[in-house]
PDB file of C-alpha atoms in Angstrom:
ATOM      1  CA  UNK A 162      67.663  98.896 109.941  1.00 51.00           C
ATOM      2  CA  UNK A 163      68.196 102.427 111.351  1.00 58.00           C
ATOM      3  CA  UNK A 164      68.246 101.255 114.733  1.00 60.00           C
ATOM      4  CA  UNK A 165      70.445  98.245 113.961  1.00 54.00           C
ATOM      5  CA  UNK A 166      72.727 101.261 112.538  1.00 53.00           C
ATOM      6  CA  UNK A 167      72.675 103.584 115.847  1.00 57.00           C
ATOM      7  CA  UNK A 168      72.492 101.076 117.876  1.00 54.00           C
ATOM      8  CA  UNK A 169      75.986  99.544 116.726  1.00 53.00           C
ATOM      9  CA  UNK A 170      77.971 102.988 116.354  1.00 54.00           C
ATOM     10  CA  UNK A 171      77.524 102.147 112.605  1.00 53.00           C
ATOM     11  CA  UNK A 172      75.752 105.693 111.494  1.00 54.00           C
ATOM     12  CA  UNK A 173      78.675 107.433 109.281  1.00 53.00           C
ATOM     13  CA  UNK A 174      76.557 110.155 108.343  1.00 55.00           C
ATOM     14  CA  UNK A 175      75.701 111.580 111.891  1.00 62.00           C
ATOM     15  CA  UNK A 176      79.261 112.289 113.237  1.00 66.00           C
ATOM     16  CA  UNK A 177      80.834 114.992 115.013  1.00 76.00           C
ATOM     17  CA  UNK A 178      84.305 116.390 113.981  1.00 81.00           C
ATOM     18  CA  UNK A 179      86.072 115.239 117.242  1.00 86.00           C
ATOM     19  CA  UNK A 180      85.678 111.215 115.811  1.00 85.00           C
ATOM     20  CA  UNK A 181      86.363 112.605 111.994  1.00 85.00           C
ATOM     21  CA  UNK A 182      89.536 113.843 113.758  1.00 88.00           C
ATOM     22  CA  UNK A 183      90.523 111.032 115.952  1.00 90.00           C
ATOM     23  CA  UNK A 184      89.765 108.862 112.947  1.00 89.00           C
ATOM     24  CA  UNK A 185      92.475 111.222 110.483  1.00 91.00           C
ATOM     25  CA  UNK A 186      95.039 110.810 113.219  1.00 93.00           C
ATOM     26  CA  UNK A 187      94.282 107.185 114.235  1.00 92.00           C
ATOM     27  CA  UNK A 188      94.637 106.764 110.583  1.00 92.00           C
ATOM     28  CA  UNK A 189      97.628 108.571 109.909  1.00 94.00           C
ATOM     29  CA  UNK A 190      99.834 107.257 112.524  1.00 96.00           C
ATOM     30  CA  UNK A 191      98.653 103.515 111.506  1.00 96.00           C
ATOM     31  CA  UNK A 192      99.266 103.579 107.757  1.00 94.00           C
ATOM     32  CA  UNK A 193     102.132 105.214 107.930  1.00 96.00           C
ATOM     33  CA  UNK A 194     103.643 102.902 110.113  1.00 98.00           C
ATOM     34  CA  UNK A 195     101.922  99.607 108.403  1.00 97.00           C
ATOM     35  CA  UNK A 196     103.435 101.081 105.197  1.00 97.00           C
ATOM     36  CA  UNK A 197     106.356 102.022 106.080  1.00 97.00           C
ATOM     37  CA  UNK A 198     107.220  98.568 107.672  1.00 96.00           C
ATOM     38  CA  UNK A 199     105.699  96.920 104.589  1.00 95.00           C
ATOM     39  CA  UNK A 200     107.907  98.759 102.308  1.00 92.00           C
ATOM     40  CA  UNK A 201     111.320  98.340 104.593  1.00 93.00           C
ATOM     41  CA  UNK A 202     110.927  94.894 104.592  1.00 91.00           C
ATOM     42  CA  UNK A 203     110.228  94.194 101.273  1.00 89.00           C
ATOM     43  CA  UNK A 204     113.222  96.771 100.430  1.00 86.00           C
ATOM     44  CA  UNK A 205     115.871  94.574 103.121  1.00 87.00           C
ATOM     45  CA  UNK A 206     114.942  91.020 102.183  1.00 84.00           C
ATOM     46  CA  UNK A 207     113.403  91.363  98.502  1.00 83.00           C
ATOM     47  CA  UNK A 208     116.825  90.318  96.426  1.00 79.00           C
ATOM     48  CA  UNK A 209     115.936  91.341  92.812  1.00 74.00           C
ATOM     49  CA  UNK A 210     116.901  88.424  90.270  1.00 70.00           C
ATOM     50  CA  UNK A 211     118.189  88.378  87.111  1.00 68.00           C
ATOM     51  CA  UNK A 212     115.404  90.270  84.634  1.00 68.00           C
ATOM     52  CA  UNK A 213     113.900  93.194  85.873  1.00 64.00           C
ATOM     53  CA  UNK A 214     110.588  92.606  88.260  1.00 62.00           C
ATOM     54  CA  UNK A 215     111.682  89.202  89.692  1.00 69.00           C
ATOM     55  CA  UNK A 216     113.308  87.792  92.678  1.00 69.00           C
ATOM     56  CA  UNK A 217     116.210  85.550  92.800  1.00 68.00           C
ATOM     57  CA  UNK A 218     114.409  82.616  93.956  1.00 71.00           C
ATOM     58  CA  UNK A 219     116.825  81.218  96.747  1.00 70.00           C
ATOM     59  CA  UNK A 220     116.016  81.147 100.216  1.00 71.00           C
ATOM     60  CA  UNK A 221     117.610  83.138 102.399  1.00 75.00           C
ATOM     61  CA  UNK A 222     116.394  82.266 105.483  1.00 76.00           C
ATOM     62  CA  UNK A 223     114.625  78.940 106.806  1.00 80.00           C
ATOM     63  CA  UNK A 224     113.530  78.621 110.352  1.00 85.00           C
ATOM     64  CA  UNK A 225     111.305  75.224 110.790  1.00 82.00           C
ATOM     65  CA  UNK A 226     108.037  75.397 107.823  1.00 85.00           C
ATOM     66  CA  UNK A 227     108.960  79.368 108.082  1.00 86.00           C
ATOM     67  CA  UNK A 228     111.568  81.003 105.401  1.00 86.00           C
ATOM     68  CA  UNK A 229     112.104  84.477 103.692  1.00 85.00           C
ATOM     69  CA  UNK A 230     112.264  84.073  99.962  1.00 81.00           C
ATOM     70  CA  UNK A 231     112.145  86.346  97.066  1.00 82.00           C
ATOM     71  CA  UNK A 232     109.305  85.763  94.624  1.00 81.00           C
ATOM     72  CA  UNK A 233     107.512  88.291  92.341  1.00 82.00           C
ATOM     73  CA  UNK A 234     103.891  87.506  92.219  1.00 78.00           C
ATOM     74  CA  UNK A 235     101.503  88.395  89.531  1.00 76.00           C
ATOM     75  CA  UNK A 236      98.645  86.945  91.868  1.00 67.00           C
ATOM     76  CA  UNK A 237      96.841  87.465  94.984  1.00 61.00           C
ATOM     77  CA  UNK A 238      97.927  86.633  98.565  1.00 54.00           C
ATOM     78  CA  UNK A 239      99.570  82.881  98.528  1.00 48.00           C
ATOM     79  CA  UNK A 240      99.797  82.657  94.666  1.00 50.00           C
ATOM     80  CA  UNK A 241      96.057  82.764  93.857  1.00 54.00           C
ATOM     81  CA  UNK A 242      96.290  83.612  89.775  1.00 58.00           C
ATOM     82  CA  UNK A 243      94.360  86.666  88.828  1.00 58.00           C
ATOM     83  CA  UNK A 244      95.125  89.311  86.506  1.00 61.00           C
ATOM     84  CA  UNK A 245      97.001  92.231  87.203  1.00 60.00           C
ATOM     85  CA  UNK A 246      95.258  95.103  85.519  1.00 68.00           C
ATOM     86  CA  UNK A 247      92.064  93.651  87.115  1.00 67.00           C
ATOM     87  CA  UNK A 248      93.829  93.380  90.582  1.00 66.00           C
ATOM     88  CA  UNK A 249      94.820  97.170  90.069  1.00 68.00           C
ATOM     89  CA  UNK A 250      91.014  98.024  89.273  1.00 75.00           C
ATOM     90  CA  UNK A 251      89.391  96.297  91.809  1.00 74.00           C
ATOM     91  CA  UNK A 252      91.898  97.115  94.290  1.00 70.00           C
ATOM     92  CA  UNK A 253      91.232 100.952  93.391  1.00 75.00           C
ATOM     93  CA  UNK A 254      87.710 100.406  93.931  1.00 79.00           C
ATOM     94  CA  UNK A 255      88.027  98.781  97.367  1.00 75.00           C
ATOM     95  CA  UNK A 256      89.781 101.798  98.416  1.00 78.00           C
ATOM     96  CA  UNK A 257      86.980 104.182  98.569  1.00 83.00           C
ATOM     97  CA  UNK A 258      84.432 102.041 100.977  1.00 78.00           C
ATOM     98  CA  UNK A 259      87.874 101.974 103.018  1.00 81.00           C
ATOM     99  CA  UNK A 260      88.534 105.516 102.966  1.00 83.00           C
ATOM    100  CA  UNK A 261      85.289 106.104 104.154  1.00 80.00           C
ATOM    101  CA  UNK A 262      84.871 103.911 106.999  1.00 78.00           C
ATOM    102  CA  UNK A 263      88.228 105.157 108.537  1.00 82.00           C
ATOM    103  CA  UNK A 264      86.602 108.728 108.245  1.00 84.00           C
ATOM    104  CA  UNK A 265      83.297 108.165 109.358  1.00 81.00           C
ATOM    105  CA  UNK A 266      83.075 105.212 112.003  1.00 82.00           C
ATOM    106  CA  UNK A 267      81.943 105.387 115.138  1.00 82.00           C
ATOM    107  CA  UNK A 268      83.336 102.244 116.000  1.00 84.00           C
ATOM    108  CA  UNK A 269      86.967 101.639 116.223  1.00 86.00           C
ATOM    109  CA  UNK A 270      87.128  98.269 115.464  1.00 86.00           C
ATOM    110  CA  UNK A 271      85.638  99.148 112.389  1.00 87.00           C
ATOM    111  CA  UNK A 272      88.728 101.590 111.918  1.00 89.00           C
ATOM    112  CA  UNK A 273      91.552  99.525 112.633  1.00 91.00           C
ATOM    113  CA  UNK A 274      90.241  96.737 110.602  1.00 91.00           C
ATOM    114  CA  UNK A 275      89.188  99.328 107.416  1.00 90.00           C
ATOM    115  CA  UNK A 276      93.010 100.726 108.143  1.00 93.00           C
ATOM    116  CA  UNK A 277      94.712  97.303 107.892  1.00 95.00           C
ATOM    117  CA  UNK A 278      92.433  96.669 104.719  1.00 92.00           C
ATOM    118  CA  UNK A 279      93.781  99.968 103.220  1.00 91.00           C
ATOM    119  CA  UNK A 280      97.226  99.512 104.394  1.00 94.00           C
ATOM    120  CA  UNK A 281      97.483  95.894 102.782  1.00 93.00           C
ATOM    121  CA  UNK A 282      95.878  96.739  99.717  1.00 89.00           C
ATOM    122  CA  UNK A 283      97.775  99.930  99.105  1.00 91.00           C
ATOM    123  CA  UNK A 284     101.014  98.308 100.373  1.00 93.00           C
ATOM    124  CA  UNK A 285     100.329  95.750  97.491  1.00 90.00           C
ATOM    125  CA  UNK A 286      98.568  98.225  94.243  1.00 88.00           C
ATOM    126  CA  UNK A 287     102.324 100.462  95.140  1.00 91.00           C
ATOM    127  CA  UNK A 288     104.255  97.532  94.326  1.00 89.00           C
ATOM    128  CA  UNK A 289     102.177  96.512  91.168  1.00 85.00           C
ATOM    129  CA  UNK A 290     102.404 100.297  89.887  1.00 86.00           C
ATOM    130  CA  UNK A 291     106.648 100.227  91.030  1.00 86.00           C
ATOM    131  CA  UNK A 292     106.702  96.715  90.013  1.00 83.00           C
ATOM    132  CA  UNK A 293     105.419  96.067  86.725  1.00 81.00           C
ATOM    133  CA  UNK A 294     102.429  94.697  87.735  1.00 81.00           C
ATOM    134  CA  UNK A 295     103.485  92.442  90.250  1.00 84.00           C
ATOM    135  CA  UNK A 296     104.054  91.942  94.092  1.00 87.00           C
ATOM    136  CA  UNK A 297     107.463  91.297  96.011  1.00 88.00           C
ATOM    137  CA  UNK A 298     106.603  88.316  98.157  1.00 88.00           C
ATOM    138  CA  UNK A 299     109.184  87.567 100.958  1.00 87.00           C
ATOM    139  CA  UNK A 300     107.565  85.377 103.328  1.00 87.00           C
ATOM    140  CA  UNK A 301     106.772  82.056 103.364  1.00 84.00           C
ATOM    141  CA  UNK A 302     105.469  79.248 105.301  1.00 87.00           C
ATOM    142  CA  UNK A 303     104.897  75.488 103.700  1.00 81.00           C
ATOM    143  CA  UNK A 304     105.651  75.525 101.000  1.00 69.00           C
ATOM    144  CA  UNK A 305     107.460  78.299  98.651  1.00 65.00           C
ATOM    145  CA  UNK A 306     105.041  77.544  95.819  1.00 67.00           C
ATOM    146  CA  UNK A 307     101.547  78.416  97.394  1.00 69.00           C
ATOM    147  CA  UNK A 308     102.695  79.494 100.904  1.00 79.00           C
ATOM    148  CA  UNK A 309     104.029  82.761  99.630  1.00 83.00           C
ATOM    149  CA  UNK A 310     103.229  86.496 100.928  1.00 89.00           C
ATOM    150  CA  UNK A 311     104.376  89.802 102.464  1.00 92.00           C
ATOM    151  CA  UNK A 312     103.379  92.072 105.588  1.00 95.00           C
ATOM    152  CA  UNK A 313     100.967  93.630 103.071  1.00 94.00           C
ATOM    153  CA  UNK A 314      98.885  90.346 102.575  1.00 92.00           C
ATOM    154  CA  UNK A 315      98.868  89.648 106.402  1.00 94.00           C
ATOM    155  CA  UNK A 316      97.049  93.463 107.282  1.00 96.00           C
ATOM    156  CA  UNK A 317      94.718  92.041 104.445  1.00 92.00           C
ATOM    157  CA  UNK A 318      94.316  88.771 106.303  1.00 93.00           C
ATOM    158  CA  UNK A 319      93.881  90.669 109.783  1.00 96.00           C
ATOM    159  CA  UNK A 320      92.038  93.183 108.839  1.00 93.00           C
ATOM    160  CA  UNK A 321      89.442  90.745 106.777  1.00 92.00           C
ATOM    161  CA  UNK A 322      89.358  89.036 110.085  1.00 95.00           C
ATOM    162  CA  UNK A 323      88.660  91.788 112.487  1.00 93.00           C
ATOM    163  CA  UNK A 324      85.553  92.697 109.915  1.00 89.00           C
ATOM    164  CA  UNK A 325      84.348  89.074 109.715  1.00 90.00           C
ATOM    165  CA  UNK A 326      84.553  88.940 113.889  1.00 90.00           C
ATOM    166  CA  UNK A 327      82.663  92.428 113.463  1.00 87.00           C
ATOM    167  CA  UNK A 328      79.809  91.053 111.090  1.00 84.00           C
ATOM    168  CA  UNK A 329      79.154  88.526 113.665  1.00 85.00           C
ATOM    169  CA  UNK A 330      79.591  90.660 116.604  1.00 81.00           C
ATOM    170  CA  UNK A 331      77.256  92.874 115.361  1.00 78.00           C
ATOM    171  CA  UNK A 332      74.846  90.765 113.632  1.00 73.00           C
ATOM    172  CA  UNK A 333      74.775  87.101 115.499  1.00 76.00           C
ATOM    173  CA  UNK A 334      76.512  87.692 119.369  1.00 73.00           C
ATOM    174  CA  UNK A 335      76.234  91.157 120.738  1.00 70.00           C
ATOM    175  CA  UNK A 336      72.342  90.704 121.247  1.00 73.00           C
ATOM    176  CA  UNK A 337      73.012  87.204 122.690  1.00 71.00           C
ATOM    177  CA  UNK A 338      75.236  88.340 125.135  1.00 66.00           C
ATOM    178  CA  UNK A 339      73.017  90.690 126.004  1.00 70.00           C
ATOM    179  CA  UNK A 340      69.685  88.190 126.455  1.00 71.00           C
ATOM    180  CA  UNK A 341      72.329  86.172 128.468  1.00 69.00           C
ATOM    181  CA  UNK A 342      73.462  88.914 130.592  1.00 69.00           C
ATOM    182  CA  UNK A 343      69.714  90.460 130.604  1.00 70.00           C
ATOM    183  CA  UNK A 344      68.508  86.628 132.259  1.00 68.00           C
ATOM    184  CA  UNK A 345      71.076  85.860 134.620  1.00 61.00           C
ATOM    185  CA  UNK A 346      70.542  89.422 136.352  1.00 60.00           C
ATOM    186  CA  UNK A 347      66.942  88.724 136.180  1.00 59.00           C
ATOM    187  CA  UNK A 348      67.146  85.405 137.965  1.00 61.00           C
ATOM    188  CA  UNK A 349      69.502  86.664 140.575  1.00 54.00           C
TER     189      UNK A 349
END
């Protein structure tokens, strides 16, 4: 296990302060963009209903299966149903193995993928605490009942992908590559 750790730039704990710094800065400059977009696009296109905490529900915009739409959701990304306090707890929670991989990682695909993951789920827990307890959802694509979501939920989506492609990296295809690369230069 320790090797599989040095050997993929995964060891947090042996770092030098020019990463931890690069890693700050990196960070910095990224959330504070991702946020910052997040929150100016929700703030342009969000059109607040009648009651306080909704949306108007009409479409403002439809381009093909792609529209902008006001909803308030009390969900997850697309509509799934979950409660909000334990959104807010777990979402909390997922913030501190986040925090620490954008510190600590050697690897920067491991960065920008924890960053997105912060971005999205901060972008989101902000509205919920603004919001009373819910999300402005702008985007859609499908349908406007399920197909529902905001720039937040996409660096959630991205950045959930760029870990999965990671995990296998890491753990199924880097050493594959390797035994490939390792044969052919053999043979030749």
């Amino acid at each position: 296990m320790k090797n599989f750790i040095k050997k993929n730039n995964l060891d947090f704990w042996n770092i030098n302060k020019k990463t931890v710094f690069k890693n700050l800065l990196t960070f910095l400059f990224l959330f504070t963009f991702l946020i910052a977009m997040d929150q100016i696009f929700k703030s342009i296109f969000f059109q607040v209903g009648e009651r306080p905490f909704t949306g108007n529900r009409v479409i403002a915009f439809q381009w093909g299966i792609f529209g902008i739409y006001s909803l308030e959701n009390e969900g997850l990304t697309s509509s799934i149903p979950l409660d909000s306090t334990g959104i807010q707890i777990l979402s909390f929670f997922f913030l501190i193995p986040l925090s620490i991989a954008i510190i600590f990682s050697k690897n920067s695909f491991l960065t920008t993928s924890s960053i997105l993951l912060f971005s999205g789920t901060l972008g989101n827990l902000m509205d919920r605490l603004i919001f009373g307890g819910k999300v402005k959802d702008i985007f859609f694509v499908g349908s406007i009942n399920n197909g529902i979501f905001n720039f937040a939920d996409i660096y959630v989506v991205v950045g959930s992908i760029f870990l999965l492609l990671l995990i296998l990296w890491v753990g199924i295809f880097k050493d594959w590559v390797i035994k490939i690369i390792s044969k052919k230069k053999y043979n030749d």
